[in-house]
Amino acid sequence: MSPLSVVLIGFAMSTDAFAAAIGKGAAMRKPRLTDALRAGLIFGVIEAITPLIGWLLGRAASQYVEAFDHWIAFVLLGALGLHMIMAGLKGEDDSDAADEDQKPRHGFWALAVTGFATSIDAMAIGVGLAFLDVHIGVVALVIGLCTLTMVTLGIMLGRAIGSMVGKRAEIVGGVILIIIGCAILYEHLTGVA
C-alpha cells in the first residue's frame, strides 16, 4: 500500500470524528484550544487503537482467507464508504441537536464514548489491512494523528461552520474509502503493487 493510500485512509477514518467534533464544538459555549486538543487527543488515541485490535483479529483468521483477501478489503472499504456516504446524506435530527445544547460541557467519558463510536470503522479497516502487506503500526499512527488534527479543528470550527460541513466531510471520506478499496482490488487482480 502506498504512503498516499495510508494518508488517505487516515483522513477518511477521521471524517466521522470530524463531523462529531463539529457538533461538539457547536454545543460548547466557547471552546478553547485546550478543550479542542483534549478532545482531539482522546479521539486520536481511540482511533489509533481500534485498527490494531481489528488487525489482530484479522491476522488470526488470515491463513484461512489468503486466496481472497483483496476481495475482503474491497468489500469492507466499499461497505464502510457507502455507510459513511449514506450517513452524510441523512438529515440532522433536531432532537439530537437539542440534547447537545443541554450539555455544554463534555467530560472525558462522553468524549471517549463518542470517540469509540466513531472508531468502529477503523477497527473494520484494521481487519481488512490484516490481509495486506502493510505495517499496521504506521497506519494506526497516521489514523490517530489525522483524527487528532481533524477533531481539534472540528471543535474549534464547530460554532462557526455548523454541522453541515461535517456531513459533507463524511461523504468525502466515504468516497475516498471506496476509491482505495477499488485500487486495492485493481492492484491484486492486475498484479500491480
Coordinates of C-alpha atoms in Angstrom, one line a residue:
M1 CA 0.0 0.0 0.0
S2 CA 1.4 3.4 -1.0
P3 CA 2.1 6.1 1.5
L4 CA -0.6 8.2 -0.2
S5 CA -3.1 5.5 0.4
V6 CA -2.2 5.3 4.1
V7 CA -2.6 9.1 4.5
L8 CA -5.9 9.0 2.6
I9 CA -7.1 6.2 4.9
G10 CA -6.1 8.3 7.9
F11 CA -8.1 11.2 6.7
A12 CA -11.1 9.1 5.7
M13 CA -11.2 7.5 9.1
S14 CA -11.1 10.9 10.8
T15 CA -14.0 12.4 8.8
D16 CA -16.7 10.9 11.0
A17 CA -14.8 12.0 14.1
F18 CA -14.5 15.5 12.5
A19 CA -18.3 15.6 11.9
A20 CA -18.9 14.6 15.6
A21 CA -16.3 17.2 16.7
I22 CA -18.1 20.0 14.8
G23 CA -21.3 19.0 16.6
K24 CA -19.4 19.0 19.9
G25 CA -17.8 22.3 19.1
A26 CA -21.2 23.9 18.2
A27 CA -22.6 22.6 21.5
M28 CA -19.8 24.0 23.6
R29 CA -20.3 27.6 24.8
K30 CA -16.8 28.9 23.9
P31 CA -14.4 26.1 23.1
R32 CA -10.8 26.9 23.9
L33 CA -7.8 25.4 22.1
T34 CA -7.0 23.3 25.2
D35 CA -10.6 21.9 25.1
A36 CA -10.2 21.1 21.4
L37 CA -6.7 19.5 21.9
R38 CA -8.1 17.4 24.8
A39 CA -10.9 16.1 22.6
G40 CA -8.6 15.5 19.7
L41 CA -6.2 13.5 21.9
I42 CA -9.0 11.4 23.3
F43 CA -10.4 10.7 19.8
G44 CA -7.0 10.2 18.2
V45 CA -5.8 7.6 20.8
I46 CA -9.0 5.6 20.5
E47 CA -9.0 5.9 16.7
A48 CA -5.3 4.6 16.7
I49 CA -6.0 1.6 19.0
T50 CA -9.1 0.3 17.2
P51 CA -7.4 -0.6 13.9
L52 CA -4.7 -2.5 15.9
I53 CA -7.5 -4.6 17.5
G54 CA -9.1 -5.2 14.1
W55 CA -5.7 -6.1 12.6
L56 CA -5.1 -8.7 15.4
L57 CA -8.5 -10.2 14.8
G58 CA -7.8 -10.3 11.0
R59 CA -4.4 -11.8 11.4
A60 CA -5.8 -14.6 13.5
A61 CA -8.0 -15.6 10.5
S62 CA -5.6 -14.7 7.7
Q63 CA -4.4 -18.2 7.0
Y64 CA -7.9 -19.2 6.1
V65 CA -8.6 -16.4 3.7
E66 CA -5.4 -15.6 1.9
A67 CA -6.7 -16.5 -1.5
F68 CA -9.5 -13.9 -1.4
D69 CA -8.0 -11.3 1.0
H70 CA -8.1 -8.5 -1.6
W71 CA -11.9 -9.1 -2.0
I72 CA -12.4 -8.8 1.7
A73 CA -10.5 -5.4 1.8
F74 CA -12.5 -4.3 -1.2
V75 CA -15.9 -5.2 0.3
L76 CA -15.0 -3.8 3.8
L77 CA -13.8 -0.5 2.4
G78 CA -16.6 -0.3 -0.1
A79 CA -19.3 -1.0 2.6
L80 CA -17.7 1.4 5.1
G81 CA -17.5 4.1 2.3
L82 CA -21.1 3.6 1.4
H83 CA -22.2 3.7 5.0
M84 CA -20.3 7.0 5.5
I85 CA -21.8 8.5 2.4
M86 CA -25.3 7.5 3.5
A87 CA -24.8 8.9 7.0
G88 CA -23.5 12.1 5.4
L89 CA -26.6 12.4 3.2
K90 CA -29.0 11.9 6.1
G91 CA -30.6 15.0 7.6
E92 CA -29.7 16.1 11.1
D93 CA -32.2 15.1 13.8
D94 CA -33.3 18.2 15.6
S95 CA -33.8 16.3 18.9
D96 CA -30.1 15.3 18.9
A97 CA -29.2 19.0 18.5
A98 CA -31.5 19.9 21.4
D99 CA -29.9 17.2 23.6
E100 CA -26.4 18.5 22.7
D101 CA -27.4 22.1 23.7
Q102 CA -28.4 20.9 27.2
K103 CA -24.8 19.5 27.7
P104 CA -22.4 22.4 27.2
R105 CA -19.5 20.6 29.0
H106 CA -18.1 17.4 27.5
G107 CA -16.4 15.2 30.0
F108 CA -13.8 12.5 29.4
W109 CA -16.3 9.7 29.3
A110 CA -18.7 11.4 26.9
L111 CA -15.8 12.2 24.6
A112 CA -14.4 8.6 24.9
V113 CA -17.8 7.0 24.1
T114 CA -18.2 9.3 21.1
G115 CA -14.6 8.6 20.0
F116 CA -15.2 4.8 20.3
A117 CA -18.5 5.1 18.3
T118 CA -16.7 6.9 15.5
S119 CA -13.8 4.4 15.5
I120 CA -15.7 1.2 14.8
D121 CA -14.9 1.8 11.1
A122 CA -11.2 2.0 11.9
M123 CA -11.5 -1.4 13.6
A124 CA -13.0 -2.8 10.4
I125 CA -10.2 -1.2 8.4
G126 CA -7.7 -3.0 10.7
V127 CA -9.4 -6.3 9.9
G128 CA -9.1 -5.6 6.2
L129 CA -5.5 -4.5 6.4
A130 CA -4.5 -7.7 8.2
F131 CA -4.7 -9.4 4.8
L132 CA -2.5 -6.9 3.0
D133 CA 1.2 -6.2 3.3
V134 CA 1.1 -3.1 5.4
H135 CA 2.8 -2.0 8.6
I136 CA -0.2 -1.6 10.9
G137 CA 1.7 0.5 13.4
V138 CA 2.3 3.1 10.8
V139 CA -1.3 3.0 9.6
A140 CA -2.6 3.2 13.2
L141 CA -0.3 6.2 14.0
V142 CA -1.4 8.0 10.8
I143 CA -5.1 7.4 11.6
G144 CA -4.6 8.6 15.2
L145 CA -2.7 11.8 14.1
C146 CA -5.2 12.6 11.4
T147 CA -8.0 12.2 13.9
L148 CA -6.3 14.3 16.5
T149 CA -5.9 17.1 13.9
M150 CA -9.4 16.8 12.4
V151 CA -11.1 16.7 15.8
T152 CA -9.1 19.6 17.1
L153 CA -10.1 21.6 14.0
G154 CA -13.7 20.4 14.2
I155 CA -14.1 21.6 17.8
M156 CA -12.6 25.0 17.1
L157 CA -14.6 25.5 13.9
G158 CA -17.9 23.9 15.2
R159 CA -19.6 27.1 16.2
A160 CA -18.6 29.0 13.1
I161 CA -19.4 26.5 10.4
G162 CA -22.1 24.2 12.0
S163 CA -22.9 20.6 11.3
M164 CA -23.4 20.8 7.5
V165 CA -19.7 20.9 6.7
G166 CA -19.2 17.8 8.9
K167 CA -21.8 15.9 6.9
R168 CA -20.0 16.8 3.7
A169 CA -16.7 15.7 5.2
E170 CA -18.2 12.3 5.9
I171 CA -19.4 12.0 2.3
V172 CA -15.9 12.8 1.0
G173 CA -14.4 10.3 3.5
G174 CA -16.7 7.6 2.2
V175 CA -15.8 8.3 -1.4
I176 CA -12.1 8.1 -0.5
L177 CA -12.6 4.7 1.1
I178 CA -14.4 3.3 -1.9
I179 CA -11.6 4.6 -4.2
I180 CA -9.0 3.0 -2.0
G181 CA -10.9 -0.3 -2.0
C182 CA -11.1 -0.3 -5.8
A183 CA -7.4 0.5 -6.0
I184 CA -6.5 -2.5 -3.7
L185 CA -8.7 -4.8 -5.8
Y186 CA -7.2 -3.5 -9.0
E187 CA -3.6 -3.9 -7.7
H188 CA -4.3 -7.5 -6.7
L189 CA -6.2 -8.5 -9.9
T190 CA -3.7 -7.0 -12.3
G191 CA -0.5 -7.8 -10.3
V192 CA 0.4 -4.1 -10.0
A193 CA 1.7 -3.5 -6.5

